[in-house]
Coordinates of C-alpha atoms and ligand atoms in Angstrom, one line a residue:
X1 CA 17.6 -0.2 13.2
X2 CA 20.4 0.2 10.6
X3 CA 20.0 1.9 7.2
X4 CA 21.9 1.1 4.0
X5 CA 23.1 3.4 1.3
X6 CA 20.5 4.9 -1.1
X7 CA 21.5 5.4 -4.7
X8 CA 20.7 8.4 -6.9
X9 CA 17.2 9.1 -8.2
X10 CA 16.5 7.1 -11.4
X11 CA 15.7 9.2 -14.5
X12 CA 12.3 9.2 -16.2
X13 CA 12.0 9.9 -19.9
X14 CA 10.3 13.1 -20.9
X15 CA 7.3 11.4 -22.6
X16 CA 6.1 9.9 -19.3
X17 CA 3.5 12.3 -17.8
X18 CA 4.4 13.3 -14.3
X19 CA 2.0 14.2 -11.4
X20 CA 1.9 18.0 -10.7
X21 CA 3.8 17.7 -7.4
X22 CA 7.0 16.5 -9.1
X23 CA 7.8 19.8 -10.7
X24 CA 6.0 22.2 -8.3
X25 CA 6.5 20.4 -5.0
X26 CA 2.9 21.2 -4.3
X27 CA -0.3 19.1 -4.8
X28 CA -2.6 21.1 -7.1
X29 CA -5.4 18.5 -7.5
X30 CA -8.4 18.1 -5.2
X31 CA -7.9 16.4 -1.8
X32 CA -11.7 16.0 -1.5
X33 CA -13.0 12.4 -1.6
X34 CA -12.4 11.0 -5.1
X35 CA -15.6 9.8 -6.8
X36 CA -15.1 8.2 -10.2
X37 CA -17.5 7.1 -12.8
X38 CA -17.4 6.5 -16.6
X39 CA -14.2 7.3 -18.4
X40 CA -12.5 8.6 -15.3
X41 CA -13.1 5.2 -13.6
X42 CA -11.8 3.5 -16.7
X43 CA -8.6 5.5 -16.4
X44 CA -8.4 4.6 -12.7
X45 CA -8.8 0.9 -13.5
X46 CA -5.9 1.1 -15.9
X47 CA -3.6 2.9 -13.4
X48 CA -4.5 0.3 -10.8
X49 CA -3.9 -2.6 -13.2
X50 CA -0.4 -1.2 -13.9
X51 CA 0.3 -0.9 -10.2
X52 CA -0.8 -4.6 -9.7
X53 CA 1.5 -5.7 -12.6
X54 CA 4.5 -3.8 -11.2
X55 CA 3.9 -5.4 -7.8
X56 CA 3.6 -8.9 -9.3
X57 CA 6.8 -8.6 -11.3
X58 CA 8.7 -7.0 -8.3
X59 CA 7.5 -9.7 -6.0
X60 CA 8.9 -12.4 -8.3
X61 CA 12.4 -11.0 -7.8
X62 CA 12.4 -11.3 -4.0
X63 CA 15.1 -13.8 -3.1
X64 CA 18.0 -14.3 -0.6
X65 CA 20.8 -11.9 -1.6
X66 CA 18.7 -9.5 -3.7
X67 CA 19.0 -5.9 -2.6
X68 CA 15.9 -3.7 -2.3
X69 CA 17.6 -1.3 -4.7
X70 CA 17.5 -4.1 -7.3
X71 CA 13.7 -4.4 -6.7
X72 CA 13.5 -0.6 -7.2
X73 CA 15.5 -0.7 -10.4
X74 CA 13.4 -3.5 -11.9
X75 CA 10.1 -1.9 -10.9
X76 CA 11.3 1.5 -12.2
X77 CA 11.8 -0.1 -15.6
X78 CA 8.4 -1.8 -15.5
X79 CA 6.5 1.4 -14.7
X80 CA 8.2 3.1 -17.7
X81 CA 7.6 0.1 -20.0
X82 CA 3.9 0.3 -19.1
X83 CA 3.8 4.1 -19.7
X84 CA 3.5 5.0 -16.0
X85 CA 5.3 7.4 -13.6
X86 CA 6.3 6.0 -10.2
X87 CA 4.2 8.2 -8.0
X88 CA 6.5 8.1 -5.0
X89 CA 9.6 9.4 -7.0
X90 CA 9.8 13.0 -6.0
X91 CA 6.7 12.9 -3.8
X92 CA 7.5 15.2 -0.9
X93 CA 11.1 14.6 -1.6
X94 CA 10.9 10.7 -1.5
X95 CA 13.8 9.5 -3.7
X96 CA 12.7 6.1 -5.0
X97 CA 10.1 4.4 -7.2
X98 CA 8.9 1.9 -4.5
X99 CA 8.8 1.6 -0.8
X100 CA 10.5 -1.6 0.6
X101 CA 9.8 -2.2 4.2
X102 CA 11.8 -5.0 5.7
X103 CA 11.0 -6.9 9.0
X104 CA 10.5 -4.2 11.7
X105 CA 10.0 -1.4 9.2
X106 CA 6.3 -0.5 9.3
X107 CA 6.2 1.5 6.1
X108 CA 8.1 3.9 3.8
X109 CA 11.4 2.0 3.8
X110 CA 13.7 3.4 1.1
X111 CA 15.2 0.8 -1.3
X112 CA 19.0 0.6 -0.6
X113 CA 22.0 -1.6 -1.1
X114 CA 21.4 -4.1 1.7
X115 CA 20.7 -7.7 0.5
X116 CA 17.6 -9.5 1.8
X117 CA 18.4 -12.5 4.1
X118 CA 16.6 -15.8 4.5
X119 CA 13.8 -15.4 7.1
X120 CA 13.2 -11.7 6.3
X121 CA 9.8 -10.3 5.2
X122 CA 9.6 -7.4 2.8
X123 CA 6.6 -5.2 2.0
X124 CA 6.8 -3.8 -1.5
X125 CA 4.5 -0.8 -2.0
X126 CA 3.9 0.3 -5.6
X127 CA 2.1 3.4 -6.8
X128 CA 1.6 4.0 -10.5
X129 CA 0.5 7.3 -12.1
X130 CA -0.8 6.9 -15.6
X131 CA -3.7 8.4 -17.6
X132 CA -3.9 11.1 -14.9
X133 CA -4.7 8.6 -12.1
X134 CA -2.8 6.9 -9.2
X135 CA -3.1 3.2 -8.4
X136 CA -1.7 2.1 -5.1
X137 CA -1.1 -1.5 -3.9
X138 CA 1.4 -3.5 -1.7
X139 CA 2.1 -6.9 -0.5
X140 CA 4.4 -8.5 2.0
X141 CA 6.7 -11.2 0.6
X142 CA 8.8 -13.8 2.5
X143 CA 12.5 -14.3 1.8
X144 CA 13.3 -18.0 1.7
X145 CA 11.4 -19.4 4.6
X146 CA 10.3 -17.5 7.7
X147 CA 9.5 -18.7 11.3
X148 CA 6.0 -19.7 12.1
X149 CA 5.0 -16.5 14.1
X150 CA 6.2 -14.3 11.2
X151 CA 4.3 -16.4 8.6
X152 CA 1.2 -16.0 10.8
X153 CA 1.7 -12.2 10.9
X154 CA 1.9 -12.1 7.1
X155 CA -1.1 -14.4 6.6
X156 CA -3.2 -12.5 9.1
X157 CA -2.4 -9.1 7.6
X158 CA -3.4 -10.3 4.2
X159 CA -6.7 -11.7 5.5
X160 CA -7.3 -8.5 7.6
X161 CA -6.9 -6.4 4.5
X162 CA -9.4 -8.5 2.5
X163 CA -11.8 -8.6 5.5
X164 CA -11.7 -4.8 5.6
X165 CA -12.5 -4.6 1.9
X166 CA -15.3 -7.3 2.1
X167 CA -17.0 -5.2 4.8
X168 CA -17.6 -2.3 2.5
X169 CA -21.1 -1.4 1.5
X170 CA -22.4 1.8 0.0
X171 CA -24.0 4.1 2.5
X172 CA -22.2 2.6 5.5
X173 CA -20.0 4.3 8.1
X174 CA -16.4 4.1 7.0
X175 CA -15.5 2.9 10.5
X176 CA -16.9 -0.5 9.7
X177 CA -13.7 -1.3 7.8
X178 CA -11.7 -0.9 11.0
X179 CA -14.4 -2.9 12.8
X180 CA -13.6 -5.8 10.4
X181 CA -9.8 -5.4 10.8
X182 CA -8.9 -4.6 14.4
X183 CA -10.7 -7.2 16.4
X184 CA -9.6 -9.8 13.9
X185 CA -6.0 -8.8 14.2
X186 CA -6.2 -8.8 18.0
X187 CA -7.9 -12.2 18.0
X188 CA -4.8 -13.6 16.3
X189 CA -2.4 -11.8 18.7
X190 CA -1.4 -8.9 16.5
X191 CA -1.7 -5.2 16.9
X192 CA -2.7 -2.5 14.4
X193 CA -0.7 0.7 13.5
X194 CA -2.8 3.7 14.4
X195 CA -0.9 6.7 12.9
X196 CA -1.1 5.6 9.3
X197 CA -4.3 4.7 7.4
X198 CA -5.7 4.2 3.9
X199 CA -6.7 7.2 1.9
X200 CA -8.8 8.5 -1.0
X201 CA -7.0 8.1 -4.3
X202 CA -7.6 9.0 -7.9
X203 CA -6.2 12.2 -9.6
X204 CA -4.7 12.8 -6.1
X205 CA -2.3 10.4 -4.5
X206 CA -3.5 11.0 -0.9
X207 CA -7.0 12.5 -0.6
X208 CA -9.9 12.2 1.8
X209 CA -11.1 10.2 3.5
X210 CA -8.5 8.9 6.0
X211 CA -9.3 5.2 6.3
X212 CA -8.6 4.2 9.9
X213 CA -7.7 0.5 10.4
X214 CA -8.3 0.8 14.2
X215 CA -11.8 1.6 15.5
X216 CA -12.4 5.4 15.8
X217 CA -16.0 5.6 16.8
X218 CA -16.1 9.4 16.4
X219 CA -15.4 9.0 12.6
X220 CA -18.6 10.1 10.9
X221 CA -17.5 9.5 7.2
X222 CA -20.0 7.7 5.1
X223 CA -19.0 5.6 2.1
X224 CA -20.7 6.4 -1.2
X225 CA -20.8 4.6 -4.6
X226 CA -17.9 5.6 -6.9
X227 CA -15.5 6.5 -4.1
X228 CA -12.0 5.2 -4.6
X229 CA -9.7 4.7 -1.6
X230 CA -7.1 2.4 -0.3
X231 CA -7.3 -0.2 2.5
X232 CA -3.8 -0.9 3.8
X233 CA -3.5 -2.1 7.4
X234 CA -0.1 -2.5 9.0
X235 CA 0.0 -5.2 11.7
X236 CA 2.7 -5.8 14.3
X237 CA 3.9 -8.8 16.2
X238 CA 4.8 -6.7 19.2
X239 CA 4.3 -3.1 20.0
X240 CA 2.4 -0.9 17.6
X241 CA 4.6 2.1 18.6
X242 CA 7.2 3.1 16.0
X243 CA 9.8 5.7 15.3
X244 CA 11.0 7.5 12.2
X245 CA 14.7 6.9 11.2
X246 CA 17.1 9.7 10.6
X247 CA 16.5 9.4 6.8
X248 CA 13.2 11.1 7.4
X249 CA 11.0 8.3 6.0
X250 CA 11.7 4.8 7.4
X251 CA 9.2 4.0 10.2
X252 CA 10.3 1.1 12.4
X253 CA 8.7 -0.6 15.4
X254 CA 10.2 0.4 18.7
X255 CA 10.8 -3.3 19.7
X256 CA 12.2 -4.1 16.2
X257 CA 9.7 -7.0 16.0
X258 CA 8.2 -7.6 12.5
X259 CA 5.4 -5.6 10.9
X260 CA 3.5 -6.6 7.7
X261 CA 1.2 -4.7 5.4
X262 CA -1.0 -5.4 2.4
X263 CA -2.8 -2.7 0.3
X264 CA -5.4 -2.5 -2.4
X265 CA -7.1 0.4 -4.1
X266 CA -10.9 -0.2 -4.3
X267 CA -14.0 1.4 -5.8
X268 CA -17.3 1.4 -3.9
X269 CA -20.0 -0.2 -6.1
X270 CA -23.8 -0.3 -5.6
X271 CA -23.5 -3.5 -3.6
X272 CA -20.0 -3.5 -2.1
X273 CA -16.5 -2.8 -3.1
X274 CA -14.4 -3.9 -6.1
X275 CA -10.7 -4.3 -5.9
X276 CA -9.2 -2.2 -8.7
X277 CA -5.5 -3.2 -8.1
X278 CA -5.7 -6.5 -10.1
X279 CA -3.7 -7.5 -13.2
X280 CA -5.3 -8.1 -16.6
X281 CA -6.3 -11.6 -15.5
X282 CA -8.2 -10.3 -12.5
X283 CA -5.6 -11.6 -10.0
X284 CA -3.3 -10.0 -7.5
X285 CA -0.3 -11.1 -5.4
X286 CA -1.9 -9.1 -2.6
X287 CA -4.9 -11.4 -2.7
X288 CA -8.5 -11.1 -3.9
X289 CA -11.9 -11.5 -2.2
X290 CA -12.4 -15.1 -3.6
X291 CA -9.8 -16.4 -1.2
X292 CA -11.7 -15.1 1.9
X293 CA -13.7 -17.5 4.0
X294 CA -15.8 -15.4 6.4
X295 CA -17.4 -18.5 7.9
X296 CA -14.2 -19.0 9.9
X297 CA -13.8 -16.8 13.0
Ligands
MF3_301 N1 2.3 4.1 -1.2 C1 2.2 4.6 0.1 C2 0.8 4.6 0.5 O1 0.3 3.5 0.6 C3 2.7 6.0 0.1 C4 4.2 6.2 -0.1 S1 4.6 7.8 -0.1 C5 6.3 7.8 0.0 O2 0.1 5.5 0.7 F1 6.6 9.0 -0.3 F2 6.7 7.3 1.1 F3 6.7 7.0 -1.0
CO302 CO1 -1.7 4.0 0.0
CO303 CO1 0.9 2.3 -1.1

């Protein structure tokens, strides 16, 4: 595991509204489950659409030779253009507007000066704060062409995320999301990270519930209509054990084999779940439920 050089924090103009933690260092909003209806849900839809748009435009820039800092710079400008604050910038001291997690990095990779190489995979994780709400979404992109096992890891992680979302019904135990993800990942020969999960999100970036992606049968949380949370499994080709780098953020697999992640923010409806992190045309580079074929094992 080697780290590059991280540049200075990018400035944000004064008219962009910041989350409370940026100035105070403390999270003042509720960390209870976020339940959104009416105008609050409309504001959440907007924040999520902005996040999806930043992710789409960032992903288009992924290419051999591009640094993750360039992805951060471009994304930073897009957030500002769309009137949003990059939620990660100054969150618990995190210094950048995106997370970029390359190859064996599980999550929270910090954009730096290292160019992407052909055969790499990179997860870009975008969180936008606008109209008082956070929208959170990520996708894993391939750089040039990747080997077949790595391509399978990425495809399986994408499908696992969508399967987890498709399993959601109002009134159900939250653990059914994990039940849709973990056995599926194992059946394809991949493991699931256990120490990080999805999270409630809305006015608060990270709220209850903790959304496990591996089965925890003691989890008693029940899903209710209007709840907004993320589903964001990280799958690994080898070990699911990982270690934090000396930068205090970058989590990397202990065997350095690749890890992939996809993430959506969803709202629970009266019949299932709706993906909120879609662009104005209803699409997402992280995938949508219409690509899912549950008739296949
Ligand atoms: N976006 C990440 C998530 O999915 C959180 C990143 S927090 C940071 O929850 F500080 F690492 F950026
Ligand atoms: Co998240
Ligand atoms: Co995220």
